[in-house]
mmCIF file of C-alpha atoms in Angstrom:
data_model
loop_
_atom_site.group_PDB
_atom_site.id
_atom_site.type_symbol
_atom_site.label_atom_id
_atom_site.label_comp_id
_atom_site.label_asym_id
_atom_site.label_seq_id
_atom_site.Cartn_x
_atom_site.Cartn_y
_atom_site.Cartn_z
ATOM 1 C CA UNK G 1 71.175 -12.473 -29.982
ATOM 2 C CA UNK G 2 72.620 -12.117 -26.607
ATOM 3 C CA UNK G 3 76.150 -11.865 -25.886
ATOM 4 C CA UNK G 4 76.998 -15.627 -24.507
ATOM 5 C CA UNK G 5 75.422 -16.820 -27.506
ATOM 6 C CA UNK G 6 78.014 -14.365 -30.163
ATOM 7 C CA UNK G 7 80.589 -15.703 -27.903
ATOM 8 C CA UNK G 8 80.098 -19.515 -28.757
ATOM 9 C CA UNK G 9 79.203 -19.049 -32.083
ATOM 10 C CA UNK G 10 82.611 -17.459 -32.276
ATOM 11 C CA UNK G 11 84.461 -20.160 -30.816
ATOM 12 C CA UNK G 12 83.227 -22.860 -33.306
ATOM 13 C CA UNK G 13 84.094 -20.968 -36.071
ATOM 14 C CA UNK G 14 87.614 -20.376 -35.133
ATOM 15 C CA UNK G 15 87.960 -24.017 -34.356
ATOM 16 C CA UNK G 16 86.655 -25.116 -37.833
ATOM 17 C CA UNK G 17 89.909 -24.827 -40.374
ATOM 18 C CA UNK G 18 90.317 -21.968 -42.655
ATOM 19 C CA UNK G 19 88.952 -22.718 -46.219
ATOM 20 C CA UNK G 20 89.665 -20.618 -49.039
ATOM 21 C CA UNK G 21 87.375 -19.954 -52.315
ATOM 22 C CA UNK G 22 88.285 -22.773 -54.936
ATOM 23 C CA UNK G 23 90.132 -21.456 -57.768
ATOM 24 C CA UNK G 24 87.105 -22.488 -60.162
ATOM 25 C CA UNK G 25 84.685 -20.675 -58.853
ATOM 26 C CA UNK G 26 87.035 -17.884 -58.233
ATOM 27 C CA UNK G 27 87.694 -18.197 -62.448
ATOM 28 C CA UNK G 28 84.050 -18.372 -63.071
ATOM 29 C CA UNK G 29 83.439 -15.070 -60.837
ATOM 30 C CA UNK G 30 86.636 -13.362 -62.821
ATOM 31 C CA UNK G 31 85.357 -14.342 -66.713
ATOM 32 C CA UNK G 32 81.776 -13.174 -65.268
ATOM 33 C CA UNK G 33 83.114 -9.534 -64.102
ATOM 34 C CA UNK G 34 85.107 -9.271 -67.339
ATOM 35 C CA UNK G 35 82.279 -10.237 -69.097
ATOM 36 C CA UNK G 36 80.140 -7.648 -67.354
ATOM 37 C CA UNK G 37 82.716 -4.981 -66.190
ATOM 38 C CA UNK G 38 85.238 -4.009 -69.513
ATOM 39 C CA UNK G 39 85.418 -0.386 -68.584
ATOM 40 C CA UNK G 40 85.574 -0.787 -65.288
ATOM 41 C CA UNK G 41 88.451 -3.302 -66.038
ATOM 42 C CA UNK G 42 90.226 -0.878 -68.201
ATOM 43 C CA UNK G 43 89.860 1.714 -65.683
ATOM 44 C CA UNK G 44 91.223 -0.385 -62.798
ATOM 45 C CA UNK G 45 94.311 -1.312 -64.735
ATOM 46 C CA UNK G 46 95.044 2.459 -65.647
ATOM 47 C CA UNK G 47 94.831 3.261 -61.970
ATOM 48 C CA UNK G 48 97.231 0.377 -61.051
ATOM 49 C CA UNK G 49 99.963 2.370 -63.407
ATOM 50 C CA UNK G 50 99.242 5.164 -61.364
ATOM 51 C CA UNK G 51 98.258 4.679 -57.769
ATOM 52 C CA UNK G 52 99.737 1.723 -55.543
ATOM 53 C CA UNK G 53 97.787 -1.183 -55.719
ATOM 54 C CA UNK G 54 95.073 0.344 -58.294
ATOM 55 C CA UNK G 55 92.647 1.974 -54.843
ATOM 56 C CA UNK G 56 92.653 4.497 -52.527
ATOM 57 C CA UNK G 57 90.474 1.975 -49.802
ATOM 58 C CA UNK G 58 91.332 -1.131 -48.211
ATOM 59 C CA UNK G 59 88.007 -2.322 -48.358
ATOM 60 C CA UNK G 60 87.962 -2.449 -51.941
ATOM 61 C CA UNK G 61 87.860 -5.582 -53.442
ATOM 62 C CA UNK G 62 90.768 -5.752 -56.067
ATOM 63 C CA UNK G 63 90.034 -9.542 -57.312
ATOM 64 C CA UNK G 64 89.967 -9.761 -59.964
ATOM 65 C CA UNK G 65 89.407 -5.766 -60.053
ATOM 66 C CA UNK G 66 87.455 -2.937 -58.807
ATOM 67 C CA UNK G 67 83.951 -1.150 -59.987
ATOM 68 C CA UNK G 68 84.762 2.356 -61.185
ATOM 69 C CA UNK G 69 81.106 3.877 -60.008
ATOM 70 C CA UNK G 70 79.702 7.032 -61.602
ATOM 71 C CA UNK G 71 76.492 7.836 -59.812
ATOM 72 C CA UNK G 72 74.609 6.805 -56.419
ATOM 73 C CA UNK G 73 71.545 7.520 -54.626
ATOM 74 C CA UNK G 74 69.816 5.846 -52.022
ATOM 75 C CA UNK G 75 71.248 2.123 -51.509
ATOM 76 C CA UNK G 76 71.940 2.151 -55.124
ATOM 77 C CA UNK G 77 74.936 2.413 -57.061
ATOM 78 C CA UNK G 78 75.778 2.422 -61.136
ATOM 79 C CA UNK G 79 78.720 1.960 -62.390
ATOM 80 C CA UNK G 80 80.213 3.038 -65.722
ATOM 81 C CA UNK G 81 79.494 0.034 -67.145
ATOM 82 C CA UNK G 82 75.786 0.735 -66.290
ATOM 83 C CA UNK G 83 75.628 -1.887 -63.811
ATOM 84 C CA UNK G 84 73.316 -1.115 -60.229
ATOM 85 C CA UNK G 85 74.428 -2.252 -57.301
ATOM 86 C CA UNK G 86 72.664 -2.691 -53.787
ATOM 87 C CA UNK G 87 75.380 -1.141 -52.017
ATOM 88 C CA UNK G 88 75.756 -2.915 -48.248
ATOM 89 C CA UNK G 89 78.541 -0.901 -47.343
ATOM 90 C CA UNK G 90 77.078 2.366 -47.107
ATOM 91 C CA UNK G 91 80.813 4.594 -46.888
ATOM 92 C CA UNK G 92 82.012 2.084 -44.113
ATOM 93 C CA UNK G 93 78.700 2.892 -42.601
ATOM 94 C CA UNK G 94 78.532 6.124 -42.733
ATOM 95 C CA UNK G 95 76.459 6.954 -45.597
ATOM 96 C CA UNK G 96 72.620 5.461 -43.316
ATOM 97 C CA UNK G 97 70.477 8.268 -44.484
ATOM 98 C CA UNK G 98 70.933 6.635 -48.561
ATOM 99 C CA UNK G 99 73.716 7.726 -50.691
ATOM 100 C CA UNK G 100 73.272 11.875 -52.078
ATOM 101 C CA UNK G 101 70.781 12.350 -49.813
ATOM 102 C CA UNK G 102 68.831 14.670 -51.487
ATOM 103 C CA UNK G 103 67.692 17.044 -48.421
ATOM 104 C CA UNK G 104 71.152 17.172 -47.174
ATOM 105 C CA UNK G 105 72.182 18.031 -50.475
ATOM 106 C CA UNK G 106 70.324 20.647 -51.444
ATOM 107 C CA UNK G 107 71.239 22.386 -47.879
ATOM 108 C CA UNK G 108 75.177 22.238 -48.571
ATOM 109 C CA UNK G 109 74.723 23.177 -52.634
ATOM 110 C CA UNK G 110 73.364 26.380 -50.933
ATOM 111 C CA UNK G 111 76.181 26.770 -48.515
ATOM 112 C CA UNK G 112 78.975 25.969 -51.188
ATOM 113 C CA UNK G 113 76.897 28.891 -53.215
ATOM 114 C CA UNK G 114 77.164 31.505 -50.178
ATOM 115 C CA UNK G 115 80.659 30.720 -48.832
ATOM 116 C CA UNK G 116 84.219 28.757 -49.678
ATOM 117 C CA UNK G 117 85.169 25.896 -47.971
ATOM 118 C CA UNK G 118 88.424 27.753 -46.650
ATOM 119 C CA UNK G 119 87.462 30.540 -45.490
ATOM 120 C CA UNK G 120 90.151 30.379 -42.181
ATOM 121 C CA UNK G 121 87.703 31.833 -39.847
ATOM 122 C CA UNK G 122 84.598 30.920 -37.943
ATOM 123 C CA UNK G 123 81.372 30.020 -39.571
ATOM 124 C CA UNK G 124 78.179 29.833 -38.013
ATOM 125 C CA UNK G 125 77.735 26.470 -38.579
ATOM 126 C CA UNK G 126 80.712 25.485 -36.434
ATOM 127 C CA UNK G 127 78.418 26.607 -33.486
ATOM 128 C CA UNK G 128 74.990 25.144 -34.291
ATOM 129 C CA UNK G 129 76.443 21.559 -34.884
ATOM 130 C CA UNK G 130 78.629 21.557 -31.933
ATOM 131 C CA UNK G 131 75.764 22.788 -29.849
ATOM 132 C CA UNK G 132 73.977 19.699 -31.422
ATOM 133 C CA UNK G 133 76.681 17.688 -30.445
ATOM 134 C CA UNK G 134 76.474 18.564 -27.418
ATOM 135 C CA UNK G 135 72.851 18.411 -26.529
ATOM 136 C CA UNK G 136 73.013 14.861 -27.706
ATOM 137 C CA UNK G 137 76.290 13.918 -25.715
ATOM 138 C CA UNK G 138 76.242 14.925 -22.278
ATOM 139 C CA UNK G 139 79.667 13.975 -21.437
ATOM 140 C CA UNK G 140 80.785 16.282 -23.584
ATOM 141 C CA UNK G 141 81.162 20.422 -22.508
ATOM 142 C CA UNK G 142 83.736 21.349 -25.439
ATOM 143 C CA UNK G 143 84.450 20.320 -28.910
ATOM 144 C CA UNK G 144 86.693 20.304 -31.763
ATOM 145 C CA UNK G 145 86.332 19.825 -35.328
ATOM 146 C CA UNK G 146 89.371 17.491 -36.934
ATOM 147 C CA UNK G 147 89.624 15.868 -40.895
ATOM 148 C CA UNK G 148 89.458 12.285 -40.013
ATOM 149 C CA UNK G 149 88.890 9.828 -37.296
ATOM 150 C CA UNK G 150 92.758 9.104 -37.230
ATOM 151 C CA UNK G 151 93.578 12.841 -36.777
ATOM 152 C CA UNK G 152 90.589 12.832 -33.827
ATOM 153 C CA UNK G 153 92.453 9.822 -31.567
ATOM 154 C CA UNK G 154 95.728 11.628 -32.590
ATOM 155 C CA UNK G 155 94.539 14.449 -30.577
ATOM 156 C CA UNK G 156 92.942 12.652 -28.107
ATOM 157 C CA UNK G 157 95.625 10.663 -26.694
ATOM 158 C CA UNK G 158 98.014 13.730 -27.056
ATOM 159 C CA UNK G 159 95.522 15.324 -24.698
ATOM 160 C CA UNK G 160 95.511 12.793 -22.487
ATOM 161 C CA UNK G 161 98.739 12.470 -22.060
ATOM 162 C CA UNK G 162 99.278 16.104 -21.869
ATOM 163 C CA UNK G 163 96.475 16.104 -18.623
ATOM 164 C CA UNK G 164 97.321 13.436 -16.817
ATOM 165 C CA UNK G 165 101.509 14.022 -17.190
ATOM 166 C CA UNK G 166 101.704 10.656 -17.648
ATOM 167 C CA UNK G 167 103.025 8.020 -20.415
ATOM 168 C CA UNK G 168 101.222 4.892 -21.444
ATOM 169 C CA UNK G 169 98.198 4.496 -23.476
ATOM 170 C CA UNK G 170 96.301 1.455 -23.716
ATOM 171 C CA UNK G 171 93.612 -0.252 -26.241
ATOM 172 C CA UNK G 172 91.585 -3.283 -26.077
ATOM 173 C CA UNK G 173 93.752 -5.565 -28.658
ATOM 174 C CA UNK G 174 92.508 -5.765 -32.155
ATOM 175 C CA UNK G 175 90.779 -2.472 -32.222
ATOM 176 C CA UNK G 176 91.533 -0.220 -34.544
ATOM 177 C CA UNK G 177 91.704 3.386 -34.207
ATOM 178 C CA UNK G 178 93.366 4.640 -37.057
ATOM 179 C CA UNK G 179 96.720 4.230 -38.598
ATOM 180 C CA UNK G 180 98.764 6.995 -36.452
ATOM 181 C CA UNK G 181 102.530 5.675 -35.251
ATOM 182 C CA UNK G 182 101.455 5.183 -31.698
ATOM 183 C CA UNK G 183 98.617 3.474 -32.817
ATOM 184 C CA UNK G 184 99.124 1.188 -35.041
ATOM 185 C CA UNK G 185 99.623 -1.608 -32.973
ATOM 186 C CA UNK G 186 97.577 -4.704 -31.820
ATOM 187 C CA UNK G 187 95.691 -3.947 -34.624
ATOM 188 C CA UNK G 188 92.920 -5.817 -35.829
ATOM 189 C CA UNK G 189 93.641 -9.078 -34.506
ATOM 190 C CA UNK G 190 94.071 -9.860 -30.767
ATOM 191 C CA UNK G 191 97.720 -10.114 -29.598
ATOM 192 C CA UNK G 192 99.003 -9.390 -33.328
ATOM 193 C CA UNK G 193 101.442 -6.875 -31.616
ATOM 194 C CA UNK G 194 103.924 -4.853 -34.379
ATOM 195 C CA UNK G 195 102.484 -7.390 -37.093
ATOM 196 C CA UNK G 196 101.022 -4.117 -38.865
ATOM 197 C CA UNK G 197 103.666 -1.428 -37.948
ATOM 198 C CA UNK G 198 105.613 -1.701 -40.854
ATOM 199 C CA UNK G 199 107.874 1.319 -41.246
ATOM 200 C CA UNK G 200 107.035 2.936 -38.215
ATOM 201 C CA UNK G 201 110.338 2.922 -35.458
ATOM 202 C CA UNK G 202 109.310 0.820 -32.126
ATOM 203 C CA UNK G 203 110.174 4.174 -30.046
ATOM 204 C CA UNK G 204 106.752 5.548 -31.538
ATOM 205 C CA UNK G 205 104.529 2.740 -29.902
ATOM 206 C CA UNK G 206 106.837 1.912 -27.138
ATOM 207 C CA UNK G 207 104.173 3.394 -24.721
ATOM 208 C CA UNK G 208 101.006 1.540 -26.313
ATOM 209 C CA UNK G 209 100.012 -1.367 -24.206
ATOM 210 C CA UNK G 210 97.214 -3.806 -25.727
ATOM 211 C CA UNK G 211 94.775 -5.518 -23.465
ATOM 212 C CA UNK G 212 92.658 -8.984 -24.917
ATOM 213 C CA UNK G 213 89.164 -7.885 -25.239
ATOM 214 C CA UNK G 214 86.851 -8.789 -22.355
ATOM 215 C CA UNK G 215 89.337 -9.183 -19.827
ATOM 216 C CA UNK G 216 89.170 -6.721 -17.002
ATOM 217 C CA UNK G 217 91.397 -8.935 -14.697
ATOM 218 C CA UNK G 218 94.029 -8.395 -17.564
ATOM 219 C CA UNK G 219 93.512 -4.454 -17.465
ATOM 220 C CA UNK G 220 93.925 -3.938 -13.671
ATOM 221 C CA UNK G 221 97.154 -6.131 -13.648
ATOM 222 C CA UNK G 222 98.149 -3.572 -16.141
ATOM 223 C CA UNK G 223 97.260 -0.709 -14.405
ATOM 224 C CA UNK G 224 99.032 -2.011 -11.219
ATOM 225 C CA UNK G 225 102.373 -2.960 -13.320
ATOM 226 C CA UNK G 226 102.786 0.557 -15.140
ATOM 227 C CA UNK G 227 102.020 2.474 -11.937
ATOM 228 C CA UNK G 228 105.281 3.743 -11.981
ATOM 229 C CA UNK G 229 105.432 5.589 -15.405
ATOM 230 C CA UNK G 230 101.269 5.640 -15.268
ATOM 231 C CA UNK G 231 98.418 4.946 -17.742
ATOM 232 C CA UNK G 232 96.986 8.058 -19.243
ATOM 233 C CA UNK G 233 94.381 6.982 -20.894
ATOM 234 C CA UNK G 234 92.333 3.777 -21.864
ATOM 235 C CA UNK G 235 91.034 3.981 -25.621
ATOM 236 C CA UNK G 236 88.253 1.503 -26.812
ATOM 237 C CA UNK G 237 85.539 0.909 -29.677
ATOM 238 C CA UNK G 238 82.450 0.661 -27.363
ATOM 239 C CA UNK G 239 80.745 -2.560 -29.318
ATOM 240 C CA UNK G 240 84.300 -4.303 -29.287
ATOM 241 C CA UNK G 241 87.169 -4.032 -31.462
ATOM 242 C CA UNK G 242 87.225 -4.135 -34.527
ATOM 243 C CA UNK G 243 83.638 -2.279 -35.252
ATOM 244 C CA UNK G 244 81.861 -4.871 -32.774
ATOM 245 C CA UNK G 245 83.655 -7.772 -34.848
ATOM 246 C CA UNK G 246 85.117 -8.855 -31.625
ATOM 247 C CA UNK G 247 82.446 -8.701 -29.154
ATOM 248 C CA UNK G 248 82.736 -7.521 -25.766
ATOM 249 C CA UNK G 249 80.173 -8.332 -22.637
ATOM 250 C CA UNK G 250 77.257 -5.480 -22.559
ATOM 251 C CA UNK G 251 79.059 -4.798 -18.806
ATOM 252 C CA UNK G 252 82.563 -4.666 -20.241
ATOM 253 C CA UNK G 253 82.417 -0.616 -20.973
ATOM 254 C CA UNK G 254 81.211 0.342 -17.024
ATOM 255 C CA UNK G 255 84.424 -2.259 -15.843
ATOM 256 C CA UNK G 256 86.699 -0.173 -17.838
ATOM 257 C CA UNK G 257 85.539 3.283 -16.809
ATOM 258 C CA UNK G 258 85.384 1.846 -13.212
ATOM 259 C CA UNK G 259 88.988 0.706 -13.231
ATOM 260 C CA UNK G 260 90.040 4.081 -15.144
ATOM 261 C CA UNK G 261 88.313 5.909 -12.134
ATOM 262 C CA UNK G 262 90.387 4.171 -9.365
ATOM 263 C CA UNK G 263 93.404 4.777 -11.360
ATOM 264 C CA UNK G 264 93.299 8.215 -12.346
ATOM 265 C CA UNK G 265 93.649 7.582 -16.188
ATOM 266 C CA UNK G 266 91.195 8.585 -18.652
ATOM 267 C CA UNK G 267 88.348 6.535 -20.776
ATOM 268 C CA UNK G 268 88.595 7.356 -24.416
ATOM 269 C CA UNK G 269 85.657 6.039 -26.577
ATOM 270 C CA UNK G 270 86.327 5.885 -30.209
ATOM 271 C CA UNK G 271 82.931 6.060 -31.551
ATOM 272 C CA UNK G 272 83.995 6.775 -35.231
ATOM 273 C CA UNK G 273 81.879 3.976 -35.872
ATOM 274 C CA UNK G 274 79.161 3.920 -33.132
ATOM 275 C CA UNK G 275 78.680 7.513 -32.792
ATOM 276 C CA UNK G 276 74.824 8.604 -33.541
ATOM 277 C CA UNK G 277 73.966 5.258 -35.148
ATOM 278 C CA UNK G 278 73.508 3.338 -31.911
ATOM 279 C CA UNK G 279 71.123 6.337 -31.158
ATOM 280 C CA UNK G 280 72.030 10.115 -31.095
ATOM 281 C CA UNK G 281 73.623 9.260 -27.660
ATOM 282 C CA UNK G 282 75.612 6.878 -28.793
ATOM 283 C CA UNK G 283 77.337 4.004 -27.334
ATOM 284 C CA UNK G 284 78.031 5.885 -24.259
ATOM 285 C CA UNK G 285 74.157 6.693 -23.575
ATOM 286 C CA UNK G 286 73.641 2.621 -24.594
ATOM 287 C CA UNK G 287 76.246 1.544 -22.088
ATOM 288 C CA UNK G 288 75.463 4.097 -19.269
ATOM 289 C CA UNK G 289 78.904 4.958 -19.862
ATOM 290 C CA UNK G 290 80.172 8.684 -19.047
ATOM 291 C CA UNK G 291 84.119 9.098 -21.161
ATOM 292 C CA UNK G 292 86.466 11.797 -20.911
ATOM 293 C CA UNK G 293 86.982 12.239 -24.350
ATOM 294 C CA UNK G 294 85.166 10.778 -27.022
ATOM 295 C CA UNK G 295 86.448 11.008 -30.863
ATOM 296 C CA UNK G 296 84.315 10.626 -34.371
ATOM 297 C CA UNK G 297 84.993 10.249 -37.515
ATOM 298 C CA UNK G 298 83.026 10.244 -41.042
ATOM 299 C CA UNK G 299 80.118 9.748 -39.429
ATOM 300 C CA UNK G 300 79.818 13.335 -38.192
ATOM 301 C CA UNK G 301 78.789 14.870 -42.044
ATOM 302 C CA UNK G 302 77.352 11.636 -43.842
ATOM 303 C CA UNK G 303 80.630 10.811 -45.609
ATOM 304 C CA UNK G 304 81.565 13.980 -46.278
ATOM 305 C CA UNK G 305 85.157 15.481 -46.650
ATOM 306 C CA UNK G 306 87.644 16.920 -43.572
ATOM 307 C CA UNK G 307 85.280 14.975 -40.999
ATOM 308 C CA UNK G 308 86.208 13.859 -37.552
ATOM 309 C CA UNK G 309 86.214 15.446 -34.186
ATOM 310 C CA UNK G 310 87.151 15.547 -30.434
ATOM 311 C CA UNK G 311 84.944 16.189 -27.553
ATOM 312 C CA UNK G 312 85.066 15.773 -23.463
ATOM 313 C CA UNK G 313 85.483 17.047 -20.318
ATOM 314 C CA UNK G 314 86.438 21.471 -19.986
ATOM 315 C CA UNK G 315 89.353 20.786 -17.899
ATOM 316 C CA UNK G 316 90.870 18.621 -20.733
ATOM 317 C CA UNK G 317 89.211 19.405 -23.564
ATOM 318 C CA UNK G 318 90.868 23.901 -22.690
ATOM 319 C CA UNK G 319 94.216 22.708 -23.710
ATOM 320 C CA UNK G 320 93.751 22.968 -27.535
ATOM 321 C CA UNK G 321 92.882 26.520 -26.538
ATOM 322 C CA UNK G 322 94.372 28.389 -29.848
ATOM 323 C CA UNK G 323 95.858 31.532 -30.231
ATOM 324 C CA UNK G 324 98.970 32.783 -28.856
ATOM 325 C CA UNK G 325 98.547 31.627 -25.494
ATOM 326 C CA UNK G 326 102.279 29.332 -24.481
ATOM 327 C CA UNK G 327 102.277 27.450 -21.510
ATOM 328 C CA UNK G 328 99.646 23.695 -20.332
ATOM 329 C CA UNK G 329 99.027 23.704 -24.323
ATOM 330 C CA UNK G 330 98.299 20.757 -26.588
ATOM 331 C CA UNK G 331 99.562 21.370 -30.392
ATOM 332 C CA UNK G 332 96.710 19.694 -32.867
ATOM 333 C CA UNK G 333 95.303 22.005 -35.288
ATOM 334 C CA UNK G 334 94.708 22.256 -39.369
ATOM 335 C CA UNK G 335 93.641 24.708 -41.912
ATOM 336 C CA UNK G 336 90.291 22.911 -42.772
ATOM 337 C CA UNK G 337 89.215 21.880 -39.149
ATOM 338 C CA UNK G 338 85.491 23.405 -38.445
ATOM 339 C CA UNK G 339 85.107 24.284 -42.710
ATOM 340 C CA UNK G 340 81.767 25.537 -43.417
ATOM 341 C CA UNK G 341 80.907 22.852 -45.906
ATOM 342 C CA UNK G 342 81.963 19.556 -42.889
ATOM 343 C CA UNK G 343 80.102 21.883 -40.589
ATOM 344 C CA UNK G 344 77.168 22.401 -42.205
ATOM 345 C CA UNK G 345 77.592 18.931 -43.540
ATOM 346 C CA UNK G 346 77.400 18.035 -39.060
ATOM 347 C CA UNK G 347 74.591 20.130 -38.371
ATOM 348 C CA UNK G 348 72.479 18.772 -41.267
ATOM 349 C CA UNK G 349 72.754 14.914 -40.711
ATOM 350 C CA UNK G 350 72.358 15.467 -37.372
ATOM 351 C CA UNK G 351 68.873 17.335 -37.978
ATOM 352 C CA UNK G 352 68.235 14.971 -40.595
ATOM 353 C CA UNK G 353 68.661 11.845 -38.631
ATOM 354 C CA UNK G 354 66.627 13.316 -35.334
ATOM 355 C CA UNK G 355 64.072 13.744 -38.072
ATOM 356 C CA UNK G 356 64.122 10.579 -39.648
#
């Protein structure tokens, strides 16, 4: 389906009014799950007397109440009610290679059996899956391992911010990229603003700037307004914000980098979500697009804990330099980055994938 074609499709469903599920069916589907689901039931209101809401996700549906699964493999899920379940979501996407993969599996049982998670110093898988990385990547020369996809844009605006000496950051509006202070803004929908930034003080995403998707008259106005304090770095989801839900035009991503080019800020691509499913290159080998930094998330170790990561240019990327070097550093470390078990985990579903 070509992009023009999204676009309209788009527009006549936000024209037609909002319609929600009639409370009769929505009765039928709760005395069906009930019916189906007790001890999942009884589970779910146990965890609501112990953890906010009664889930740890957002994506969880809690209406009437959540599956309690006990065992997956493949596409398939049971729960411990002994129901299966074709499971569409896949770990927000990340789980492509089936659920328990058993290949990948087996290789980190015999990791876990050879060496603890925490071990505080460098493992030899750190090396071969960065290297992978790498190879796969172009645009990227070094690398660093973070816990989440949050903790990866964390770092990567910090960095940007900490190269370029200057202030602002901005995203394409609705994206999402995590649910840091400074970016938790503009999120999900288009021109929402602070809508989501409950409890977070307006000093923390004073310098975020949101953009509407597609609009690349919109971001050079920008980058001609704030050339006083400067725009350090542009951060976007490649397919649009929003995972893609919010298309943007197949030449949207070379505009961007173009405009970031003749104002000496930096192009961030957030492929938490993209990375090595478009392809082991990525969005940015889809696009023809070259970033300075690029951040992942999950997908880097097939759903598996402590997983994200930051990767880019050697002039930029030398800052998180560790040790006790002072001086042109960037703070963002953690006592789990790089773990043999998330490393191993990297290296792994990246073979596995090139195989597959």
């Amino acid at each position: 389906m070509e992009f023009e074609e999204i676009q309209e499709r788009i527009k006549k469903l936000i024209e037609k009014p909002a319609q929600a599920i009639p409370e009769e069916t929505m009765n039928k589907i709760r005395k069906d799950m009930a019916k189906r689901c007790p001890k999942s039931k009884e589970l779910f209101d146990e965890m609501k007397k112990n953890v906010p809401g009664g889930y740890e996700h957002q994506l969880i549906i809690n209406d009437p109440f959540s599956i309690t699964v006990k065992r997956s493999l493949g596409s398939r899920m049971w729960d411990v009610d002994d129901n299966e379940y074709l499971d569409f979501l896949s770990g927000a996407g990340a789980v492509f290679l089936g659920h328990n993969y058993p290949p990948l599996r087996k290789k980190l049982i015999g990791v876990l059996e050879d060496i603890d998670t925490a071990c505080y110093f460098t493992n030899e898988y750190e090396l071969k899956a960065i290297k992978q990385i790498k190879e796969n990547m172009p645009s990227i020369d070094l690398f660093k391992f973070y816990q989440s996809g949050t903790e990866a844009d964390m770092c990567a605006i910090r960095l940007a911010r900490a190269y370029t000496k200057k202030k602002r950051i901005v995203k394409v509006g609705g994206g999402y990229h995590g649910w840091s202070d400074q970016l938790t803004y503009d999120m999900h929908v288009p021109f929402s603003g602070d809508m989501e930034s409950n409890g977070i003080p307006r000093h923390c995403y004073r310098n975020t700037r949101a953009v509407p998707p597609n609009d690349l008259e919109a971001l050079e106005e920008l980058f001609k307004k704030e050339k006083k304090k400067g725009i350090a770095a542009v951060i976007l989801e490649p397919l649009g914000p929003e995972s893609g839900n919010i298309p943007v035009d197949p030449e949207y991503n070379k505009g961007v980098e173009e405009l970031c080019r003749n104002y000496d800020s930096l192009l961030i691509f957030d492929e938490v979500v993209t990375g090595f499913r478009m392809g082991l290159g990525g969005a940015q080998k889809y696009f023809g697009v070259d970033p300075d930094l690029t951040t992942f998330g999950k997908i880097l170790t097939h759903g598996h804990p402590s997983t994200g990561g930051v990767g880019g240019r050697e002039d930029i990327m030398k800052l998180l330099a560790s040790g006790i070097e002072v001086g042109e550093k960037v703070m963002a470390t953690g006592t789990l980055l790089g773990n043999p078990l998330s490393a191993a985990a990297c290296y792994w579903t990246l073979q596995f994938i090139k195989k597959e």
